[in-house]
Amino acid sequence: MSKDVKTEMKKMNPILWFLFAIVIPVAVALTLTVIIFAVAGVNVIDWAKEKGNNIPVISSLITTPDENKEEQQKERVQETAENKDAEIEQLQQETNDLQATIETLEQEIEKLENRNTSRNEAEGDEAEEPSPLKTISDSFKDMDSEQAAGILQNLDNEMAVSILKEVSNKVRGELLGEMEAEKAAELTQLFISTQH
């Protein structure tokens, strides 16, 4: 039977032997030590963190309160930066929309100005062409008053009054002065009645 036990011991896995012989007893001893120090009033967790930060490999696994604050501050800064980026993007989109609106309005203004210019040119062309009445009355100004008075006497009364309206007071006086008195009186009466 003792041979059987020895054979079984030889067959036993060396990993299990290491686990039961070393790891479990060390874990139990550490746990008891932590409990005893905690009851005694020693802050074992902070002491372990402090000592663990001095060990190169373990220090990367342990986070201290300062590191936690730094990490939280980094997260806040990152979040603030993301919010600012989103706000910048939104403002840029609004700027693009407003720029498009400005361009549309400028095009509309240009169309309206072109339309207005075309209308003004059309009206200017019409206004630049003097009426035949104005042309004739200008001719009477340049004529000899005796000759112009003779022509006016032979015209229709309404036409004569229309021409008299277009000439200046001085020319009108000269023309009426050169006419026969009856015809001058008749044209003057018509002239006055059409003014009211």
Short mmCIF file of C-alpha atoms in Angstrom, two decimals:
data_model
loop_
_atom_site.label_atom_id
_atom_site.label_comp_id
_atom_site.label_asym_id
_atom_site.label_seq_id
_atom_site.Cartn_x
_atom_site.Cartn_y
_atom_site.Cartn_z
CA MET A 1 0.00 0.00 0.00
CA SER A 2 2.78 2.35 0.71
CA LYS A 3 4.00 1.72 -2.78
CA ASP A 4 0.60 2.84 -4.06
CA VAL A 5 0.81 6.11 -2.14
CA LYS A 6 4.29 6.78 -3.45
CA THR A 7 3.16 6.09 -7.01
CA GLU A 8 0.23 8.41 -6.58
CA MET A 9 2.54 11.10 -5.23
CA LYS A 10 4.73 10.75 -8.23
CA LYS A 11 1.72 10.93 -10.49
CA MET A 12 0.42 14.08 -8.77
CA ASN A 13 0.69 17.13 -10.93
CA PRO A 14 3.53 19.49 -9.85
CA ILE A 15 1.25 22.53 -10.42
CA LEU A 16 -1.27 21.24 -7.91
CA TRP A 17 1.53 20.51 -5.48
CA PHE A 18 2.78 24.13 -5.84
CA LEU A 19 -0.77 25.47 -5.38
CA PHE A 20 -1.52 23.48 -2.22
CA ALA A 21 1.93 23.68 -0.69
CA ILE A 22 2.83 27.35 -1.35
CA VAL A 23 0.10 29.59 -2.82
CA ILE A 24 -2.81 28.76 -0.53
CA PRO A 25 -0.80 28.97 2.73
CA VAL A 26 0.75 32.32 1.65
CA ALA A 27 -2.70 33.74 0.74
CA VAL A 28 -4.12 32.65 4.11
CA ALA A 29 -1.16 34.20 5.93
CA LEU A 30 -1.52 37.53 4.02
CA THR A 31 -5.25 37.67 4.70
CA LEU A 32 -4.74 37.07 8.42
CA THR A 33 -2.00 39.74 8.49
CA VAL A 34 -4.23 42.32 6.79
CA ILE A 35 -7.11 41.57 9.17
CA ILE A 36 -4.86 41.86 12.22
CA PHE A 37 -3.35 45.19 11.07
CA ALA A 38 -6.81 46.57 10.18
CA VAL A 39 -8.09 45.71 13.66
CA ALA A 40 -4.98 47.33 15.12
CA GLY A 41 -5.84 50.62 13.30
CA VAL A 42 -3.32 50.53 10.48
CA ASN A 43 -4.64 51.57 7.05
CA VAL A 44 -3.28 48.62 5.15
CA ILE A 45 -4.72 49.54 1.74
CA ASP A 46 -3.10 52.99 1.64
CA TRP A 47 0.19 51.57 2.93
CA ALA A 48 0.09 48.87 0.21
CA LYS A 49 -0.63 51.48 -2.49
CA GLU A 50 2.20 53.67 -1.27
CA LYS A 51 4.70 50.82 -1.21
CA GLY A 52 3.35 49.38 -4.50
CA ASN A 53 3.96 52.70 -6.29
CA ASN A 54 7.67 52.32 -5.55
CA ILE A 55 7.82 48.94 -7.28
CA PRO A 56 8.26 49.43 -11.08
CA VAL A 57 5.89 46.79 -12.49
CA ILE A 58 3.24 47.04 -9.81
CA SER A 59 3.16 50.87 -9.90
CA SER A 60 1.52 50.79 -13.33
CA LEU A 61 -1.34 48.67 -11.92
CA ILE A 62 -2.03 50.81 -8.85
CA THR A 63 -3.74 54.20 -9.14
CA THR A 64 -3.25 56.82 -6.46
CA PRO A 65 -5.80 59.55 -5.58
CA ASP A 66 -3.63 62.10 -7.44
CA GLU A 67 -3.67 59.91 -10.52
CA ASN A 68 -7.45 59.54 -10.18
CA LYS A 69 -7.82 63.34 -10.02
CA GLU A 70 -5.56 63.77 -13.03
CA GLU A 71 -7.55 61.16 -14.95
CA GLN A 72 -10.84 62.86 -14.07
CA GLN A 73 -9.41 66.23 -15.05
CA LYS A 74 -8.22 64.80 -18.38
CA GLU A 75 -11.70 63.39 -18.97
CA ARG A 76 -13.29 66.77 -18.18
CA VAL A 77 -10.86 68.56 -20.49
CA GLN A 78 -11.52 65.99 -23.23
CA GLU A 79 -15.28 66.38 -22.77
CA THR A 80 -14.98 70.18 -22.85
CA ALA A 81 -12.88 69.99 -26.01
CA GLU A 82 -15.45 67.71 -27.65
CA ASN A 83 -18.26 70.11 -26.67
CA LYS A 84 -16.30 73.05 -28.08
CA ASP A 85 -15.62 71.13 -31.30
CA ALA A 86 -19.33 70.36 -31.65
CA GLU A 87 -20.19 74.01 -30.99
CA ILE A 88 -17.59 75.18 -33.54
CA GLU A 89 -19.00 72.77 -36.10
CA GLN A 90 -22.54 74.01 -35.43
CA LEU A 91 -21.46 77.67 -35.72
CA GLN A 92 -19.58 76.90 -38.92
CA GLN A 93 -22.73 75.30 -40.36
CA GLU A 94 -24.74 78.39 -39.37
CA THR A 95 -22.09 80.59 -41.00
CA ASN A 96 -22.31 78.55 -44.20
CA ASP A 97 -26.11 78.81 -44.17
CA LEU A 98 -25.97 82.58 -43.65
CA GLN A 99 -23.35 82.92 -46.39
CA ALA A 100 -25.64 81.03 -48.78
CA THR A 101 -28.53 83.32 -47.80
CA ILE A 102 -26.34 86.39 -48.39
CA GLU A 103 -25.34 85.13 -51.83
CA THR A 104 -28.97 84.46 -52.72
CA LEU A 105 -30.00 87.95 -51.59
CA GLU A 106 -27.11 89.55 -53.48
CA GLN A 107 -28.19 87.75 -56.65
CA GLU A 108 -31.75 88.92 -56.11
CA ILE A 109 -30.54 92.49 -55.53
CA GLU A 110 -28.49 92.32 -58.72
CA LYS A 111 -31.52 91.07 -60.68
CA LEU A 112 -33.69 93.86 -59.28
CA GLU A 113 -31.03 96.48 -60.02
CA ASN A 114 -30.69 95.19 -63.59
CA ARG A 115 -34.46 95.26 -63.99
CA ASN A 116 -34.60 98.78 -62.54
CA THR A 117 -31.75 99.93 -64.81
CA SER A 118 -33.54 98.49 -67.83
CA ARG A 119 -36.74 100.30 -66.87
CA ASN A 120 -34.90 103.56 -66.30
CA GLU A 121 -33.15 103.26 -69.64
CA ALA A 122 -36.47 102.55 -71.36
CA GLU A 123 -38.09 105.51 -69.62
CA GLY A 124 -35.02 107.65 -70.36
CA ASP A 125 -35.24 106.78 -74.05
CA GLU A 126 -38.88 107.78 -74.06
CA ALA A 127 -38.17 110.98 -72.12
CA GLU A 128 -35.25 111.93 -74.35
CA GLU A 129 -37.42 112.03 -77.43
CA PRO A 130 -38.99 115.51 -77.34
CA SER A 131 -42.63 115.83 -78.24
CA PRO A 132 -43.46 117.40 -81.60
CA LEU A 133 -45.17 120.25 -79.76
CA LYS A 134 -41.98 121.01 -77.84
CA THR A 135 -39.95 120.90 -81.06
CA ILE A 136 -42.30 123.33 -82.81
CA SER A 137 -42.43 125.70 -79.83
CA ASP A 138 -38.61 125.74 -79.77
CA SER A 139 -38.70 126.67 -83.45
CA PHE A 140 -41.02 129.60 -82.68
CA LYS A 141 -38.55 130.88 -80.07
CA ASP A 142 -35.80 131.03 -82.67
CA MET A 143 -37.98 132.68 -85.38
CA ASP A 144 -38.56 136.33 -86.00
CA SER A 145 -41.52 137.30 -83.77
CA GLU A 146 -43.45 138.93 -86.64
CA GLN A 147 -43.19 135.81 -88.79
CA ALA A 148 -44.03 133.49 -85.85
CA ALA A 149 -47.09 135.61 -84.97
CA GLY A 150 -48.35 135.32 -88.57
CA ILE A 151 -48.06 131.53 -88.46
CA LEU A 152 -49.82 131.32 -85.08
CA GLN A 153 -52.76 133.41 -86.36
CA ASN A 154 -53.34 130.93 -89.18
CA LEU A 155 -53.24 127.87 -86.87
CA ASP A 156 -56.18 126.26 -85.11
CA ASN A 157 -56.85 128.10 -81.81
CA GLU A 158 -56.18 125.03 -79.61
CA MET A 159 -52.90 124.34 -81.38
CA ALA A 160 -51.85 127.98 -81.06
CA VAL A 161 -52.65 127.97 -77.31
CA SER A 162 -50.66 124.72 -76.86
CA ILE A 163 -47.63 126.32 -78.54
CA LEU A 164 -48.03 129.47 -76.44
CA LYS A 165 -47.97 127.32 -73.28
CA GLU A 166 -44.61 125.83 -74.29
CA VAL A 167 -42.79 129.13 -74.90
CA SER A 168 -41.45 131.49 -72.25
CA ASN A 169 -43.39 134.52 -71.02
CA LYS A 170 -41.12 136.91 -72.91
CA VAL A 171 -41.53 135.07 -76.24
CA ARG A 172 -45.28 134.72 -75.63
CA GLY A 173 -45.55 138.48 -75.07
CA GLU A 174 -43.61 139.26 -78.27
CA LEU A 175 -45.77 136.85 -80.31
CA LEU A 176 -49.05 138.25 -78.98
CA GLY A 177 -47.76 141.80 -79.53
CA GLU A 178 -47.14 141.11 -83.23
CA MET A 179 -50.63 139.62 -83.82
CA GLU A 180 -53.86 141.40 -84.71
CA ALA A 181 -55.56 142.62 -81.54
CA GLU A 182 -58.72 140.47 -81.93
CA LYS A 183 -56.78 137.26 -82.54
CA ALA A 184 -54.37 138.05 -79.67
CA ALA A 185 -57.34 138.67 -77.33
CA GLU A 186 -59.03 135.43 -78.38
CA LEU A 187 -55.85 133.34 -77.87
CA THR A 188 -55.19 135.06 -74.52
CA GLN A 189 -58.71 134.25 -73.34
CA LEU A 190 -58.30 130.58 -74.39
CA PHE A 191 -54.87 130.48 -72.77
CA ILE A 192 -56.24 131.76 -69.44
CA SER A 193 -59.28 129.45 -69.48
CA THR A 194 -57.11 126.35 -70.07
CA GLN A 195 -54.82 127.29 -67.15
CA HIS A 196 -57.69 126.94 -64.65
#
